[in-house]
Coordinates of C-alpha atoms in Angstrom, one line a residue:
X1 CA 10.2 -6.1 16.9
X2 CA 8.4 -3.4 18.8
X3 CA 10.2 0.0 19.0
X4 CA 10.7 0.7 22.7
X5 CA 9.1 4.1 22.5
X6 CA 5.8 2.7 21.4
X7 CA 3.1 0.8 23.4
X8 CA 0.7 -1.1 21.1
X9 CA -2.8 -0.4 22.1
X10 CA -5.2 -3.4 22.0
X11 CA -8.5 -1.7 21.7
X12 CA -10.5 -3.2 18.9
X13 CA -12.4 -1.1 16.5
X14 CA -15.7 -2.8 17.3
X15 CA -15.3 -2.0 21.0
X16 CA -15.1 1.8 20.5
X17 CA -18.7 2.5 21.0
X18 CA -18.8 0.9 24.4
X19 CA -15.3 1.7 25.6
X20 CA -15.3 5.5 25.5
X21 CA -14.0 6.7 28.9
X22 CA -15.0 10.2 29.9
X23 CA -13.6 13.2 31.5
X24 CA -14.6 16.9 31.8
X25 CA -15.1 18.9 28.6
X26 CA -11.7 20.0 27.2
X27 CA -12.2 23.4 25.4
X28 CA -10.4 26.0 27.4
X29 CA -12.7 29.1 27.0
X30 CA -16.4 29.5 27.6
X31 CA -16.9 32.2 24.9
X32 CA -18.0 32.1 21.3
X33 CA -20.5 29.2 21.2
X34 CA -23.8 28.5 22.9
X35 CA -24.5 25.2 24.7
X36 CA -27.3 23.2 23.1
X37 CA -30.3 22.0 24.9
X38 CA -31.4 18.4 25.0
X39 CA -33.6 18.7 21.8
X40 CA -31.5 21.4 20.1
X41 CA -29.6 20.9 16.9
X42 CA -25.8 21.0 17.2
X43 CA -23.7 22.5 14.5
X44 CA -20.5 20.7 13.5
X45 CA -18.0 21.1 10.6
X46 CA -16.1 18.0 9.3
X47 CA -12.9 19.1 7.5
X48 CA -11.1 16.3 5.6
X49 CA -7.8 16.5 3.8
X50 CA -9.5 16.3 0.4
X51 CA -12.8 15.0 -1.0
X52 CA -11.2 12.6 -3.5
X53 CA -9.5 9.9 -1.6
X54 CA -12.0 7.1 -0.8
X55 CA -10.9 7.1 2.8
X56 CA -12.1 10.7 3.3
X57 CA -15.2 10.1 1.2
X58 CA -16.1 7.2 3.5
X59 CA -15.4 9.4 6.5
X60 CA -17.8 12.1 5.2
X61 CA -20.5 9.5 4.5
X62 CA -20.2 8.1 8.0
X63 CA -20.5 11.5 9.6
X64 CA -23.5 12.4 7.5
X65 CA -25.3 9.2 8.5
X66 CA -24.8 9.7 12.2
X67 CA -25.6 13.5 12.0
X68 CA -29.1 12.6 10.9
X69 CA -29.7 10.4 13.9
X70 CA -28.0 12.8 16.4
X71 CA -29.8 16.0 15.2
X72 CA -26.5 17.5 14.1
X73 CA -26.3 20.2 11.5
X74 CA -23.2 19.0 9.6
X75 CA -21.1 21.1 7.3
X76 CA -18.6 19.2 5.1
X77 CA -15.4 21.0 4.0
X78 CA -12.0 19.8 2.7
X79 CA -8.7 21.0 1.4
X80 CA -8.4 21.1 -2.4
X81 CA -5.8 18.3 -2.1
X82 CA -3.9 16.4 0.5
X83 CA -1.5 19.0 2.0
X84 CA -3.7 22.1 1.4
X85 CA -3.5 23.8 4.8
X86 CA -5.0 27.1 3.6
X87 CA -8.3 25.5 2.5
X88 CA -8.6 23.9 5.9
X89 CA -7.8 27.2 7.7
X90 CA -10.6 28.9 5.9
X91 CA -13.1 26.1 6.8
X92 CA -12.0 26.5 10.5
X93 CA -12.6 30.3 10.3
X94 CA -16.0 29.7 8.8
X95 CA -17.0 27.4 11.6
X96 CA -15.9 30.0 14.2
X97 CA -17.8 32.8 12.5
X98 CA -20.9 30.6 12.3
X99 CA -20.8 30.0 16.1
X100 CA -20.7 26.2 15.7
X101 CA -20.2 23.9 18.6
X102 CA -17.4 21.7 17.2
X103 CA -15.0 20.8 14.5
X104 CA -13.8 17.4 13.3
X105 CA -10.6 17.7 11.3
X106 CA -8.1 15.5 9.5
X107 CA -5.2 18.0 9.6
X108 CA -3.2 18.6 6.5
X109 CA -0.2 19.8 8.4
X110 CA 1.1 22.0 11.3
X111 CA 0.1 25.1 9.4
X112 CA -3.5 24.6 10.6
X113 CA -2.5 24.6 14.3
X114 CA -3.0 28.4 15.0
X115 CA -6.5 28.3 13.5
X116 CA -7.4 25.3 15.6
X117 CA -6.2 27.2 18.7
X118 CA -8.4 30.1 17.7
X119 CA -11.4 27.7 17.4
X120 CA -10.8 26.3 20.8
X121 CA -10.4 29.8 22.3
X122 CA -13.8 30.6 20.8
X123 CA -15.3 27.7 22.6
X124 CA -15.5 25.1 19.9
X125 CA -14.6 21.5 20.8
X126 CA -12.1 20.3 18.3
X127 CA -11.5 16.6 17.5
X128 CA -8.8 15.5 15.1
X129 CA -9.5 12.3 13.0
X130 CA -7.0 9.9 11.6
X131 CA -3.9 12.1 11.9
X132 CA -2.9 13.1 15.4
X133 CA -1.5 16.7 15.2
X134 CA 1.9 17.7 16.6
X135 CA 1.6 18.6 19.4
X136 CA -1.2 16.2 20.3
X137 CA -2.8 18.7 22.7
X138 CA -3.4 21.3 20.0
X139 CA -6.9 19.6 19.8
X140 CA -9.2 18.4 22.6
X141 CA -8.7 14.7 21.5
X142 CA -7.9 12.6 18.4
X143 CA -9.8 9.6 17.2
X144 CA -7.4 7.6 15.0
X145 CA -5.7 4.4 14.0
X146 CA -2.5 3.7 15.8
X147 CA -0.6 4.4 12.7
X148 CA 2.7 3.2 14.1
X149 CA 1.1 -0.2 14.9
X150 CA -0.5 -0.2 11.4
X151 CA 3.0 0.2 10.0
X152 CA 4.5 -2.4 12.3
X153 CA 2.0 -5.1 11.2
X154 CA 2.8 -4.8 7.5
X155 CA 6.5 -4.6 8.4
X156 CA 6.4 -7.8 10.4
X157 CA 4.4 -9.5 7.7
X158 CA 6.9 -8.4 5.0
X159 CA 9.9 -9.6 7.0
X160 CA 8.2 -13.0 7.5
X161 CA 7.4 -13.4 3.8
X162 CA 11.0 -12.7 2.8
X163 CA 12.1 -15.8 4.7
X164 CA 15.7 -14.5 5.2
X165 CA 16.2 -13.1 1.6
X166 CA 17.9 -9.8 1.3
X167 CA 15.3 -6.9 1.3
X168 CA 15.7 -4.2 -1.3
X169 CA 13.2 -1.7 0.0
X170 CA 11.3 1.3 -1.6
X171 CA 9.5 3.6 0.8
X172 CA 6.7 5.5 -0.8
X173 CA 5.7 8.2 1.7
X174 CA 3.2 11.0 1.8
X175 CA 5.4 14.1 1.7
X176 CA 9.0 15.2 1.5
X177 CA 8.4 18.9 2.2
X178 CA 6.5 18.7 5.5
X179 CA 6.4 16.6 8.6
X180 CA 3.0 15.0 9.4
X181 CA 2.4 12.3 12.1
X182 CA 0.5 9.8 9.9
X183 CA 3.4 9.9 7.4
X184 CA 6.3 9.2 9.8
X185 CA 4.3 6.9 12.1
X186 CA 3.4 4.5 9.3
X187 CA 6.9 4.6 7.7
X188 CA 8.8 4.2 11.0
X189 CA 6.3 1.6 12.2
X190 CA 7.0 -0.4 9.0
X191 CA 10.7 -0.2 9.5
X192 CA 10.4 -1.2 13.2
X193 CA 8.2 -4.2 12.2
X194 CA 10.9 -5.2 9.7
X195 CA 13.4 -5.1 12.6
X196 CA 15.4 -2.2 11.2
X197 CA 17.0 0.2 13.7
X198 CA 15.4 3.6 13.7
X199 CA 16.9 7.0 13.9
X200 CA 14.5 9.7 15.0
X201 CA 11.1 8.0 14.9
X202 CA 9.4 11.2 14.0
X203 CA 11.4 11.7 10.8
X204 CA 11.5 9.7 7.6
X205 CA 14.8 8.8 5.9
X206 CA 17.3 9.2 8.6
X207 CA 17.7 5.4 9.4
X208 CA 20.8 3.6 8.0
X209 CA 20.4 2.9 4.3
X210 CA 21.9 -0.6 4.7
X211 CA 22.1 -3.1 7.5
X212 CA 20.2 -6.0 8.9
X213 CA 16.5 -6.6 9.4
X214 CA 15.0 -9.3 11.5
X215 CA 15.6 -12.0 8.8
X216 CA 18.7 -10.9 6.9
X217 CA 20.3 -7.9 5.2
X218 CA 18.5 -4.9 3.7
X219 CA 19.0 -1.9 1.5
X220 CA 16.7 1.2 1.4
X221 CA 16.7 2.4 -2.1
X222 CA 14.5 5.5 -1.8
X223 CA 12.1 7.6 0.3
X224 CA 9.8 9.1 -2.4
X225 CA 6.7 11.3 -1.8
X226 CA 3.4 10.3 -3.4
X227 CA 0.9 12.8 -2.1
X228 CA -1.2 9.8 -1.1
X229 CA -2.4 9.6 -4.8
X230 CA -2.3 6.9 -7.4
X231 CA -0.4 9.1 -10.0
X232 CA 2.0 10.1 -7.2
X233 CA 2.6 6.4 -6.3
X234 CA 3.3 5.5 -9.9
X235 CA 5.8 8.4 -10.3
X236 CA 7.5 7.5 -7.0
X237 CA 7.8 3.9 -7.9
X238 CA 9.3 4.7 -11.3
X239 CA 11.9 6.9 -9.6
X240 CA 12.8 4.1 -7.3
X241 CA 13.2 1.6 -10.1
X242 CA 15.5 4.0 -11.9
X243 CA 17.7 3.9 -8.8
X244 CA 17.6 0.2 -8.4
X245 CA 15.5 -2.2 -10.6
X246 CA 15.9 -5.0 -8.1
X247 CA 13.4 -3.6 -5.5
X248 CA 11.6 -6.5 -3.9
X249 CA 9.7 -4.8 -1.0
X250 CA 7.5 -1.7 -1.4
X251 CA 6.0 0.1 1.5
X252 CA 3.2 2.5 0.5
X253 CA 1.5 5.2 2.7
X254 CA -1.9 4.2 1.5
X255 CA -3.8 2.1 -1.1
X256 CA -4.1 4.7 -3.8
X257 CA -0.3 5.1 -3.8
X258 CA 0.0 1.3 -3.8
X259 CA -2.2 1.1 -6.9
X260 CA 0.2 3.5 -8.6
X261 CA 3.2 1.6 -7.5
X262 CA 1.8 -1.7 -8.8
X263 CA 1.1 -0.1 -12.2
X264 CA 4.7 1.0 -12.4
X265 CA 6.0 -2.4 -11.4
X266 CA 3.7 -4.1 -13.9
X267 CA 4.8 -1.8 -16.7
X268 CA 8.4 -2.7 -15.8
X269 CA 7.5 -6.4 -15.9
X270 CA 8.5 -7.1 -12.3
X271 CA 5.2 -6.9 -10.4
X272 CA 5.2 -10.6 -9.7
X273 CA 8.6 -10.4 -7.9
X274 CA 7.7 -7.6 -5.5
X275 CA 5.9 -7.6 -2.1
X276 CA 3.7 -4.5 -1.8
X277 CA 2.3 -3.5 1.6
X278 CA 0.0 -0.7 2.5
X279 CA -2.4 0.9 5.0
X280 CA -6.1 1.7 4.5
X281 CA -8.3 -1.4 4.2
X282 CA -10.8 0.1 1.8
X283 CA -12.9 -2.2 -0.3
X284 CA -10.7 -1.6 -3.4
X285 CA -7.6 -2.3 -1.3
X286 CA -9.0 -5.5 0.1
X287 CA -9.9 -6.6 -3.4
X288 CA -6.3 -5.8 -4.4
X289 CA -5.0 -8.1 -1.7
X290 CA -7.4 -10.8 -2.8
X291 CA -6.2 -10.4 -6.4
X292 CA -2.5 -10.5 -5.4
X293 CA -1.7 -6.9 -6.3
X294 CA -1.1 -6.0 -2.6
X295 CA 0.4 -8.6 -0.3
X296 CA -1.1 -7.2 2.9
X297 CA -2.8 -4.0 4.2
X298 CA -3.5 -2.6 7.6
X299 CA -7.2 -1.9 7.8
X300 CA -8.5 1.3 9.4
X301 CA -12.0 2.3 10.2
X302 CA -12.7 5.9 9.0
X303 CA -16.5 5.6 9.4
X304 CA -16.0 4.8 13.1
X305 CA -13.6 7.8 13.6
X306 CA -16.2 10.2 12.0
X307 CA -19.3 8.7 13.6
X308 CA -17.8 8.6 17.1
X309 CA -16.5 12.1 16.6
X310 CA -20.0 13.5 15.6
X311 CA -21.6 11.7 18.6
X312 CA -18.9 13.0 21.0
X313 CA -19.4 16.7 20.0
X314 CA -23.2 16.3 20.1
X315 CA -23.0 14.9 23.6
X316 CA -20.6 17.5 24.8
X317 CA -22.7 20.4 23.4
X318 CA -25.7 19.0 25.3
X319 CA -23.8 18.9 28.6
X320 CA -22.2 15.5 28.4
X321 CA -18.6 14.7 29.1
X322 CA -15.6 14.3 26.7
X323 CA -13.8 11.1 25.8
X324 CA -10.3 10.3 27.1
X325 CA -7.4 8.9 25.1
X326 CA -6.8 5.1 25.2
X327 CA -4.5 3.8 27.9
X328 CA -0.8 4.6 27.1
X329 CA -1.6 6.7 24.1
X330 CA -2.3 10.4 23.5
X331 CA -5.3 9.7 21.2
X332 CA -8.3 7.4 21.2
X333 CA -7.4 4.3 19.2
X334 CA -10.1 3.2 16.8
X335 CA -8.4 -0.1 16.0
X336 CA -6.5 -1.7 13.1
X337 CA -6.4 -5.2 11.6
X338 CA -3.9 -6.7 9.1
X339 CA -5.7 -8.1 6.0
X340 CA -3.9 -10.8 4.0
X341 CA -4.6 -14.2 2.4
X342 CA -1.0 -15.2 3.2
X343 CA -0.8 -15.3 6.9
X344 CA 2.6 -15.2 8.7
X345 CA 3.5 -17.0 11.9
X346 CA 3.3 -14.7 14.9
X347 CA 1.5 -11.9 13.1
X348 CA -2.2 -11.6 13.8
X349 CA -4.3 -11.1 10.7
X350 CA -7.7 -11.5 9.1
X351 CA -8.3 -12.8 5.5
X352 CA -9.9 -10.9 2.7
X353 CA -13.3 -12.4 3.3
X354 CA -13.4 -10.9 6.8
X355 CA -11.7 -7.8 5.5
X356 CA -14.4 -7.3 2.9
X357 CA -17.1 -7.5 5.6
X358 CA -15.4 -4.6 7.4
X359 CA -14.2 -2.5 4.5
X360 CA -15.4 0.9 3.4
X361 CA -15.6 2.8 0.1

């Protein structure tokens, strides 16, 4: 079931390099930075949420590789942890002070928005990666997975695997103290894919706790924050099992939290009875699908986000034009694929062999 507010984009990840549409450069002030000549180096800062999560490490590696070929002077910065807005704000201020041409950022939350506005006012072109900010036009453009679609795919898969059995669901989210688009889009997409009626699709936890999904009845046991980390996933899963030990479906915000959830389920002796689904598609996550620890994961392409972002800023700084969002979306969709070795009728997927060919980390 597709939520009526969403339009699923069909752009594949491998088509991004040739499918970029263009429009005029989007920064709204001509002060602060200097346009680069054809052979000049372009200065760009990449700011990730942290430097620990394999997803962001892969993103950094992808940016570094392209920076060498594009004559880009790349600075790598990150928050101390997922959610660290102050660390990201300082990195933005540093890029402004250095007179750089652009910033790539995976925003840790709305607290970074004023700093992003200052950067754009200073003439820097700002591209968000992975996590579209709210509002979307706080940056010039976002290169990201359609996170709602990523959630829908694993939700549709889980519903099909249940075969009409009652679903007792644990939702292991990112935060419970701030609202971030990647968090609510994946969670709400998963519920939509399950066929569960949503409340506000930009808020986690306000849907009915019990009711019917596409195949039968459901109960949502918990919405627990994980911080996107393995230890957070384990603690969150332990808390959910305390509330209801009969959980049989676990949604996780990402694969590190899925690893923690599996560890908690294994320690409780119930791992074999639970479907775990996730989003990321890193090499460790694909292996976890192959080994049966995760049932299915929606694969993203962080190297593509970062590499296309570096290329875009380099091109713009040298007088080129800026990319436009994908049709029907407010960001450029870098693609998603469901990875599983247990395909479900009506849900498009790839197996772990193909997933391993495309994985990162």
